[in-house]
Amino acid sequence: MTECSTQSSETPPLPDQITFNVRLIDGRVREGLRLEDLLLLDRTSIAPWRPPACFKNQQNLPGYFWMSQTKQLIFYESRLEMTVLKRIDFEEP
């Protein structure tokens, strides 16, 4: 997963000011990636940034989705995320 940071929190950031931090499956963290660099990463090499949150009486519906492209279960926190995962899975790699 990714974590987004901006150079200034006072005004909305410009697209070229947004950077991302990515945790890879091997444990390394790549920091300060621009969107163009993020899009070039192999989607199968990115690991979750934080563990999934599951607790009693929560409002969203978390779960796991099997992605045929990555051959692994991917955790989602909402039905919206599940829908996005389905769409990504049916796109050509």
A tleap script that builds the chain and sets N, CA, C and O, in Angstrom:
source leaprc.protein.ff14SB
mol = sequence {
  NMET THR GLU CYS SER THR GLN SER SER GLU
  THR PRO PRO LEU PRO ASP GLN ILE THR PHE
  ASN VAL ARG LEU ILE ASP GLY ARG VAL ARG
  GLU GLY LEU ARG LEU GLU ASP LEU LEU LEU
  LEU ASP ARG THR SER ILE ALA PRO TRP ARG
  PRO PRO ALA CYS PHE LYS ASN GLN GLN ASN
  LEU PRO GLY TYR PHE TRP MET SER GLN THR
  LYS GLN LEU ILE PHE TYR GLU SER ARG LEU
  GLU MET THR VAL LEU LYS ARG ILE ASP PHE
  GLU GLU CPRO
}
set mol.1.N position { 0.833 -1.154 0.000 }
set mol.1.CA position { 0.000 0.000 0.000 }
set mol.1.C position { 0.885 1.227 0.000 }
set mol.1.O position { 2.106 1.151 0.144 }
set mol.2.N position { 0.228 2.351 -0.166 }
set mol.2.CA position { 0.998 3.572 -0.217 }
set mol.2.C position { 0.550 4.537 0.861 }
set mol.2.O position { -0.571 4.458 1.365 }
set mol.3.N position { 1.435 5.437 1.202 }
set mol.3.CA position { 1.135 6.530 2.111 }
set mol.3.C position { 1.425 7.798 1.335 }
set mol.3.O position { 2.474 7.920 0.703 }
set mol.4.N position { 0.503 8.738 1.379 }
set mol.4.CA position { 0.650 9.973 0.600 }
set mol.4.C position { 1.096 11.101 1.510 }
set mol.4.O position { 0.596 11.231 2.628 }
set mol.5.N position { 2.017 11.905 1.052 }
set mol.5.CA position { 2.437 13.089 1.809 }
set mol.5.C position { 2.543 14.264 0.851 }
set mol.5.O position { 2.738 14.084 -0.351 }
set mol.6.N position { 2.412 15.462 1.392 }
set mol.6.CA position { 2.512 16.660 0.573 }
set mol.6.C position { 3.538 17.589 1.185 }
set mol.6.O position { 3.922 17.435 2.345 }
set mol.7.N position { 3.974 18.545 0.402 }
set mol.7.CA position { 4.966 19.494 0.887 }
set mol.7.C position { 4.346 20.531 1.815 }
set mol.7.O position { 5.044 21.046 2.689 }
set mol.8.N position { 3.069 20.857 1.664 }
set mol.8.CA position { 2.407 21.853 2.486 }
set mol.8.C position { 0.999 21.383 2.814 }
set mol.8.O position { 0.263 20.952 1.926 }
set mol.9.N position { 0.618 21.463 4.093 }
set mol.9.CA position { -0.720 21.049 4.479 }
set mol.9.C position { -1.681 22.228 4.533 }
set mol.9.O position { -2.868 22.026 4.788 }
set mol.10.N position { -1.210 23.458 4.302 }
set mol.10.CA position { -2.056 24.641 4.389 }
set mol.10.C position { -2.920 24.834 3.151 }
set mol.10.O position { -4.078 25.233 3.270 }
set mol.11.N position { -2.394 24.565 1.987 }
set mol.11.CA position { -3.150 24.719 0.745 }
set mol.11.C position { -3.183 23.369 0.028 }
set mol.11.O position { -2.299 22.535 0.226 }
set mol.12.N position { -4.194 23.158 -0.795 }
set mol.12.CA position { -4.228 21.896 -1.541 }
set mol.12.C position { -2.972 21.736 -2.386 }
set mol.12.O position { -2.530 22.695 -3.020 }
set mol.13.N position { -2.390 20.540 -2.405 }
set mol.13.CA position { -1.147 20.347 -3.158 }
set mol.13.C position { -1.379 20.312 -4.661 }
set mol.13.O position { -2.437 19.903 -5.140 }
set mol.14.N position { -0.383 20.741 -5.374 }
set mol.14.CA position { -0.385 20.599 -6.821 }
set mol.14.C position { 0.037 19.181 -7.147 }
set mol.14.O position { 0.756 18.565 -6.360 }
set mol.15.N position { -0.384 18.641 -8.280 }
set mol.15.CA position { -0.037 17.252 -8.611 }
set mol.15.C position { 1.460 16.949 -8.564 }
set mol.15.O position { 1.849 15.838 -8.202 }
set mol.16.N position { 2.298 17.908 -8.920 }
set mol.16.CA position { 3.732 17.633 -8.911 }
set mol.16.C position { 4.339 17.723 -7.507 }
set mol.16.O position { 5.522 17.434 -7.329 }
set mol.17.N position { 3.541 18.120 -6.509 }
set mol.17.CA position { 4.018 18.204 -5.131 }
set mol.17.C position { 3.679 16.953 -4.319 }
set mol.17.O position { 4.197 16.779 -3.215 }
set mol.18.N position { 2.839 16.102 -4.835 }
set mol.18.CA position { 2.409 14.917 -4.094 }
set mol.18.C position { 3.448 13.811 -4.257 }
set mol.18.O position { 3.877 13.504 -5.369 }
set mol.19.N position { 3.839 13.229 -3.149 }
set mol.19.CA position { 4.758 12.095 -3.182 }
set mol.19.C position { 4.150 10.934 -2.413 }
set mol.19.O position { 3.272 11.126 -1.572 }
set mol.20.N position { 4.620 9.733 -2.708 }
set mol.20.CA position { 4.095 8.522 -2.109 }
set mol.20.C position { 5.228 7.711 -1.493 }
set mol.20.O position { 6.346 7.686 -2.008 }
set mol.21.N position { 4.918 7.051 -0.385 }
set mol.21.CA position { 5.831 6.086 0.222 }
set mol.21.C position { 5.225 4.709 0.009 }
set mol.21.O position { 4.029 4.516 0.230 }
set mol.22.N position { 6.034 3.753 -0.417 }
set mol.22.CA position { 5.542 2.415 -0.751 }
set mol.22.C position { 6.358 1.369 -0.006 }
set mol.22.O position { 7.588 1.428 0.012 }
set mol.23.N position { 5.669 0.413 0.608 }
set mol.23.CA position { 6.352 -0.721 1.241 }
set mol.23.C position { 6.305 -1.885 0.260 }
set mol.23.O position { 5.236 -2.273 -0.213 }
set mol.24.N position { 7.473 -2.432 -0.036 }
set mol.24.CA position { 7.574 -3.556 -0.953 }
set mol.24.C position { 7.468 -4.871 -0.186 }
set mol.24.O position { 7.638 -4.892 1.033 }
set mol.25.N position { 7.192 -5.952 -0.882 }
set mol.25.CA position { 7.021 -7.267 -0.266 }
set mol.25.C position { 8.271 -7.697 0.489 }
set mol.25.O position { 8.167 -8.364 1.518 }
set mol.26.N position { 9.449 -7.327 -0.003 }
set mol.26.CA position { 10.689 -7.729 0.667 }
set mol.26.C position { 10.999 -6.891 1.903 }
set mol.26.O position { 12.039 -7.089 2.531 }
set mol.27.N position { 10.113 -5.952 2.269 }
set mol.27.CA position { 10.283 -5.162 3.479 }
set mol.27.C position { 10.894 -3.786 3.269 }
set mol.27.O position { 10.844 -2.944 4.165 }
set mol.28.N position { 11.464 -3.551 2.109 }
set mol.28.CA position { 12.048 -2.234 1.838 }
set mol.28.C position { 10.944 -1.193 1.677 }
set mol.28.O position { 9.829 -1.514 1.264 }
set mol.29.N position { 11.264 0.046 2.006 }
set mol.29.CA position { 10.334 1.158 1.827 }
set mol.29.C position { 10.951 2.132 0.836 }
set mol.29.O position { 12.094 2.560 0.998 }
set mol.30.N position { 10.197 2.471 -0.171 }
set mol.30.CA position { 10.643 3.488 -1.132 }
set mol.30.C position { 9.868 4.759 -0.830 }
set mol.30.O position { 8.637 4.757 -0.843 }
set mol.31.N position { 10.571 5.827 -0.561 }
set mol.31.CA position { 9.954 7.076 -0.140 }
set mol.31.C position { 10.088 8.154 -1.209 }
set mol.31.O position { 11.029 8.159 -2.003 }
set mol.32.N position { 9.124 9.059 -1.204 }
set mol.32.CA position { 9.196 10.224 -2.077 }
set mol.32.C position { 8.962 9.942 -3.543 }
set mol.32.O position { 9.475 10.665 -4.398 }
set mol.33.N position { 8.195 8.904 -3.855 }
set mol.33.CA position { 7.925 8.589 -5.260 }
set mol.33.C position { 6.886 9.547 -5.828 }
set mol.33.O position { 5.876 9.833 -5.185 }
set mol.34.N position { 7.138 10.035 -7.021 }
set mol.34.CA position { 6.134 10.813 -7.735 }
set mol.34.C position { 5.132 9.848 -8.353 }
set mol.34.O position { 5.391 8.648 -8.448 }
set mol.35.N position { 3.993 10.374 -8.769 }
set mol.35.CA position { 2.945 9.540 -9.350 }
set mol.35.C position { 3.450 8.773 -10.565 }
set mol.35.O position { 3.103 7.606 -10.744 }
set mol.36.N position { 4.264 9.413 -11.403 }
set mol.36.CA position { 4.781 8.730 -12.594 }
set mol.36.C position { 5.614 7.507 -12.211 }
set mol.36.O position { 5.537 6.465 -12.861 }
set mol.37.N position { 6.417 7.647 -11.142 }
set mol.37.CA position { 7.241 6.531 -10.676 }
set mol.37.C position { 6.383 5.436 -10.055 }
set mol.37.O position { 6.650 4.247 -10.227 }
set mol.38.N position { 5.351 5.854 -9.333 }
set mol.38.CA position { 4.456 4.891 -8.688 }
set mol.38.C position { 3.746 4.021 -9.724 }
set mol.38.O position { 3.576 2.818 -9.522 }
set mol.39.N position { 3.338 4.628 -10.820 }
set mol.39.CA position { 2.631 3.882 -11.863 }
set mol.39.C position { 3.524 2.869 -12.573 }
set mol.39.O position { 3.022 1.920 -13.175 }
set mol.40.N position { 4.845 3.061 -12.508 }
set mol.40.CA position { 5.775 2.139 -13.157 }
set mol.40.C position { 6.101 0.917 -12.296 }
set mol.40.O position { 6.667 -0.055 -12.796 }
set mol.41.N position { 5.751 0.957 -11.007 }
set mol.41.CA position { 6.033 -0.176 -10.119 }
set mol.41.C position { 5.173 -1.381 -10.482 }
set mol.41.O position { 4.036 -1.236 -10.929 }
set mol.42.N position { 5.722 -2.549 -10.287 }
set mol.42.CA position { 4.969 -3.789 -10.473 }
set mol.42.C position { 3.972 -3.905 -9.324 }
set mol.42.O position { 4.362 -3.900 -8.157 }
set mol.43.N position { 2.673 -4.011 -9.658 }
set mol.43.CA position { 1.641 -4.072 -8.616 }
set mol.43.C position { 1.805 -5.262 -7.693 }
set mol.43.O position { 1.375 -5.214 -6.541 }
set mol.44.N position { 2.413 -6.318 -8.175 }
set mol.44.CA position { 2.571 -7.512 -7.341 }
set mol.44.C position { 3.704 -7.380 -6.335 }
set mol.44.O position { 3.862 -8.248 -5.476 }
set mol.45.N position { 4.501 -6.310 -6.420 }
set mol.45.CA position { 5.630 -6.151 -5.506 }
set mol.45.C position { 5.316 -5.245 -4.321 }
set mol.45.O position { 6.177 -5.029 -3.469 }
set mol.46.N position { 4.089 -4.710 -4.252 }
set mol.46.CA position { 3.717 -3.777 -3.194 }
set mol.46.C position { 2.997 -4.517 -2.067 }
set mol.46.O position { 2.087 -5.309 -2.313 }
set mol.47.N position { 3.415 -4.250 -0.833 }
set mol.47.CA position { 2.826 -4.877 0.354 }
set mol.47.C position { 1.909 -3.886 1.060 }
set mol.47.O position { 2.033 -2.679 0.850 }
set mol.48.N position { 0.992 -4.372 1.893 }
set mol.48.CA position { 0.121 -3.463 2.648 }
set mol.48.C position { 0.936 -2.545 3.557 }
set mol.48.O position { 1.940 -2.963 4.135 }
set mol.49.N position { 0.500 -1.302 3.676 }
set mol.49.CA position { 1.211 -0.347 4.525 }
set mol.49.C position { 0.909 -0.602 5.997 }
set mol.49.O position { 1.785 -0.446 6.847 }
set mol.50.N position { -0.321 -0.993 6.299 }
set mol.50.CA position { -0.710 -1.254 7.678 }
set mol.50.C position { -1.574 -2.506 7.722 }
set mol.50.O position { -2.142 -2.905 6.706 }
set mol.51.N position { -1.675 -3.125 8.888 }
set mol.51.CA position { -2.526 -4.305 8.975 }
set mol.51.C position { -4.001 -3.923 8.852 }
set mol.51.O position { -4.386 -2.808 9.204 }
set mol.52.N position { -4.818 -4.840 8.355 }
set mol.52.CA position { -6.246 -4.546 8.210 }
set mol.52.C position { -6.917 -4.328 9.564 }
set mol.52.O position { -6.583 -4.986 10.550 }
set mol.53.N position { -7.860 -3.402 9.595 }
set mol.53.CA position { -8.609 -3.125 10.818 }
set mol.53.C position { -9.946 -3.872 10.777 }
set mol.53.O position { -10.771 -3.634 9.895 }
set mol.54.N position { -10.144 -4.749 11.712 }
set mol.54.CA position { -11.406 -5.472 11.834 }
set mol.54.C position { -11.824 -5.437 13.299 }
set mol.54.O position { -11.042 -5.806 14.175 }
set mol.55.N position { -13.028 -5.004 13.565 }
set mol.55.CA position { -13.504 -4.961 14.927 }
set mol.55.C position { -15.021 -5.126 14.955 }
set mol.55.O position { -15.692 -4.948 13.938 }
set mol.56.N position { -15.543 -5.461 16.105 }
set mol.56.CA position { -16.969 -5.716 16.280 }
set mol.56.C position { -17.778 -4.448 16.012 }
set mol.56.O position { -17.381 -3.353 16.411 }
set mol.57.N position { -18.911 -4.605 15.335 }
set mol.57.CA position { -19.854 -3.519 15.031 }
set mol.57.C position { -19.300 -2.442 14.102 }
set mol.57.O position { -19.796 -1.316 14.116 }
set mol.58.N position { -18.301 -2.751 13.306 }
set mol.58.CA position { -17.809 -1.734 12.380 }
set mol.58.C position { -18.798 -1.559 11.239 }
set mol.58.O position { -19.551 -2.474 10.904 }
set mol.59.N position { -18.784 -0.369 10.648 }
set mol.59.CA position { -19.779 -0.006 9.634 }
set mol.59.C position { -19.438 -0.525 8.239 }
set mol.59.O position { -20.338 -0.823 7.454 }
set mol.60.N position { -18.173 -0.632 7.930 }
set mol.60.CA position { -17.804 -1.107 6.600 }
set mol.60.C position { -17.749 -2.634 6.575 }
set mol.60.O position { -17.833 -3.285 7.617 }
set mol.61.N position { -17.608 -3.187 5.396 }
set mol.61.CA position { -17.615 -4.638 5.230 }
set mol.61.C position { -16.277 -5.098 4.653 }
set mol.61.O position { -16.143 -5.207 3.434 }
set mol.62.N position { -15.297 -5.366 5.493 }
set mol.62.CA position { -13.989 -5.800 5.001 }
set mol.62.C position { -14.010 -7.262 4.570 }
set mol.62.O position { -14.932 -8.009 4.897 }
set mol.63.N position { -12.988 -7.649 3.839 }
set mol.63.CA position { -12.876 -9.035 3.409 }
set mol.63.C position { -11.630 -9.242 2.574 }
set mol.63.O position { -10.768 -8.368 2.489 }
set mol.64.N position { -11.546 -10.410 1.960 }
set mol.64.CA position { -10.426 -10.744 1.095 }
set mol.64.C position { -10.939 -11.033 -0.303 }
set mol.64.O position { -12.015 -11.605 -0.470 }
set mol.65.N position { -10.170 -10.639 -1.304 }
set mol.65.CA position { -10.507 -10.870 -2.703 }
set mol.65.C position { -9.341 -11.594 -3.358 }
set mol.65.O position { -8.194 -11.159 -3.256 }
set mol.66.N position { -9.636 -12.696 -4.028 }
set mol.66.CA position { -8.596 -13.443 -4.741 }
set mol.66.C position { -8.355 -12.775 -6.084 }
set mol.66.O position { -9.255 -12.709 -6.922 }
set mol.67.N position { -7.128 -12.274 -6.289 }
set mol.67.CA position { -6.785 -11.651 -7.564 }
set mol.67.C position { -6.037 -12.652 -8.424 }
set mol.67.O position { -5.005 -13.190 -8.023 }
set mol.68.N position { -6.574 -12.891 -9.610 }
set mol.68.CA position { -5.952 -13.868 -10.496 }
set mol.68.C position { -4.619 -13.361 -11.039 }
set mol.68.O position { -3.737 -14.165 -11.342 }
set mol.69.N position { -4.454 -12.037 -11.168 }
set mol.69.CA position { -3.193 -11.500 -11.693 }
set mol.69.C position { -2.038 -11.703 -10.719 }
set mol.69.O position { -0.918 -11.996 -11.136 }
set mol.70.N position { -2.305 -11.549 -9.423 }
set mol.70.CA position { -1.235 -11.664 -8.432 }
set mol.70.C position { -1.183 -13.048 -7.793 }
set mol.70.O position { -0.217 -13.386 -7.110 }
set mol.71.N position { -2.224 -13.844 -8.016 }
set mol.71.CA position { -2.319 -15.189 -7.428 }
set mol.71.C position { -2.232 -15.137 -5.899 }
set mol.71.O position { -1.553 -15.959 -5.284 }
set mol.72.N position { -2.918 -14.169 -5.294 }
set mol.72.CA position { -2.937 -14.061 -3.838 }
set mol.72.C position { -4.202 -13.348 -3.370 }
set mol.72.O position { -4.874 -12.668 -4.146 }
set mol.73.N position { -4.512 -13.518 -2.085 }
set mol.73.CA position { -5.641 -12.826 -1.492 }
set mol.73.C position { -5.236 -11.392 -1.167 }
set mol.73.O position { -4.156 -11.149 -0.629 }
set mol.74.N position { -6.115 -10.445 -1.500 }
set mol.74.CA position { -5.880 -9.042 -1.230 }
set mol.74.C position { -6.962 -8.569 -0.270 }
set mol.74.O position { -8.150 -8.768 -0.526 }
set mol.75.N position { -6.559 -7.942 0.835 }
set mol.75.CA position { -7.523 -7.455 1.811 }
set mol.75.C position { -8.137 -6.149 1.333 }
set mol.75.O position { -7.433 -5.287 0.808 }
set mol.76.N position { -9.445 -5.999 1.512 }
set mol.76.CA position { -10.114 -4.736 1.235 }
set mol.76.C position { -10.913 -4.335 2.468 }
set mol.76.O position { -11.356 -5.186 3.239 }
set mol.77.N position { -11.092 -3.020 2.647 }
set mol.77.CA position { -11.789 -2.505 3.823 }
set mol.77.C position { -13.221 -2.083 3.542 }
set mol.77.O position { -13.983 -1.851 4.481 }
set mol.78.N position { -13.608 -1.979 2.280 }
set mol.78.CA position { -14.966 -1.555 1.953 }
set mol.78.C position { -15.395 -2.202 0.642 }
set mol.78.O position { -14.575 -2.736 -0.105 }
set mol.79.N position { -16.673 -2.143 0.386 }
set mol.79.CA position { -17.192 -2.681 -0.876 }
set mol.79.C position { -16.683 -1.877 -2.062 }
set mol.79.O position { -16.518 -2.419 -3.154 }
set mol.80.N position { -16.435 -0.592 -1.856 }
set mol.80.CA position { -15.856 0.228 -2.931 }
set mol.80.C position { -14.474 -0.293 -3.313 }
set mol.80.O position { -14.164 -0.430 -4.496 }
set mol.81.N position { -13.641 -0.584 -2.307 }
set mol.81.CA position { -12.314 -1.136 -2.594 }
set mol.81.C position { -12.428 -2.485 -3.293 }
set mol.81.O position { -11.647 -2.779 -4.199 }
set mol.82.N position { -13.392 -3.311 -2.882 }
set mol.82.CA position { -13.583 -4.606 -3.535 }
set mol.82.C position { -13.936 -4.422 -5.014 }
set mol.82.O position { -13.432 -5.140 -5.877 }
set mol.83.N position { -14.805 -3.455 -5.290 }
set mol.83.CA position { -15.196 -3.189 -6.678 }
set mol.83.C position { -13.993 -2.740 -7.506 }
set mol.83.O position { -13.835 -3.158 -8.653 }
set mol.84.N position { -13.155 -1.897 -6.929 }
set mol.84.CA position { -11.951 -1.438 -7.629 }
set mol.84.C position { -11.009 -2.608 -7.883 }
set mol.84.O position { -10.437 -2.714 -8.968 }
set mol.85.N position { -10.839 -3.493 -6.890 }
set mol.85.CA position { -9.988 -4.670 -7.071 }
set mol.85.C position { -10.498 -5.561 -8.198 }
set mol.85.O position { -9.712 -6.076 -8.992 }
set mol.86.N position { -11.817 -5.742 -8.266 }
set mol.86.CA position { -12.393 -6.553 -9.354 }
set mol.86.C position { -12.069 -5.945 -10.711 }
set mol.86.O position { -11.697 -6.655 -11.646 }
set mol.87.N position { -12.212 -4.639 -10.812 }
set mol.87.CA position { -11.933 -3.975 -12.094 }
set mol.87.C position { -10.459 -4.108 -12.473 }
set mol.87.O position { -10.131 -4.400 -13.623 }
set mol.88.N position { -9.579 -3.893 -11.506 }
set mol.88.CA position { -8.137 -4.020 -11.765 }
set mol.88.C position { -7.809 -5.439 -12.199 }
set mol.88.O position { -6.993 -5.643 -13.097 }
set mol.89.N position { -8.444 -6.426 -11.564 }
set mol.89.CA position { -8.133 -7.824 -11.860 }
set mol.89.C position { -8.510 -8.202 -13.285 }
set mol.89.O position { -7.875 -9.074 -13.878 }
set mol.90.N position { -9.531 -7.562 -13.842 }
set mol.90.CA position { -9.955 -7.894 -15.195 }
set mol.90.C position { -9.238 -7.095 -16.267 }
set mol.90.O position { -9.406 -7.365 -17.456 }
set mol.91.N position { -8.432 -6.104 -15.858 }
set mol.91.CA position { -7.637 -5.351 -16.833 }
set mol.91.C position { -6.458 -6.189 -17.287 }
set mol.91.O position { -6.006 -7.085 -16.575 }
set mol.92.N position { -5.970 -5.894 -18.462 }
set mol.92.CA position { -4.784 -6.573 -18.954 }
set mol.92.C position { -3.571 -6.081 -18.163 }
set mol.92.O position { -3.455 -4.888 -17.883 }
set mol.93.N position { -2.660 -7.003 -17.799 }
set mol.93.CA position { -1.461 -6.580 -17.025 }
set mol.93.C position { -0.524 -5.718 -17.849 }
set mol.93.O position { 0.515 -5.286 -17.351 }
savepdb mol mol.pdb
quit
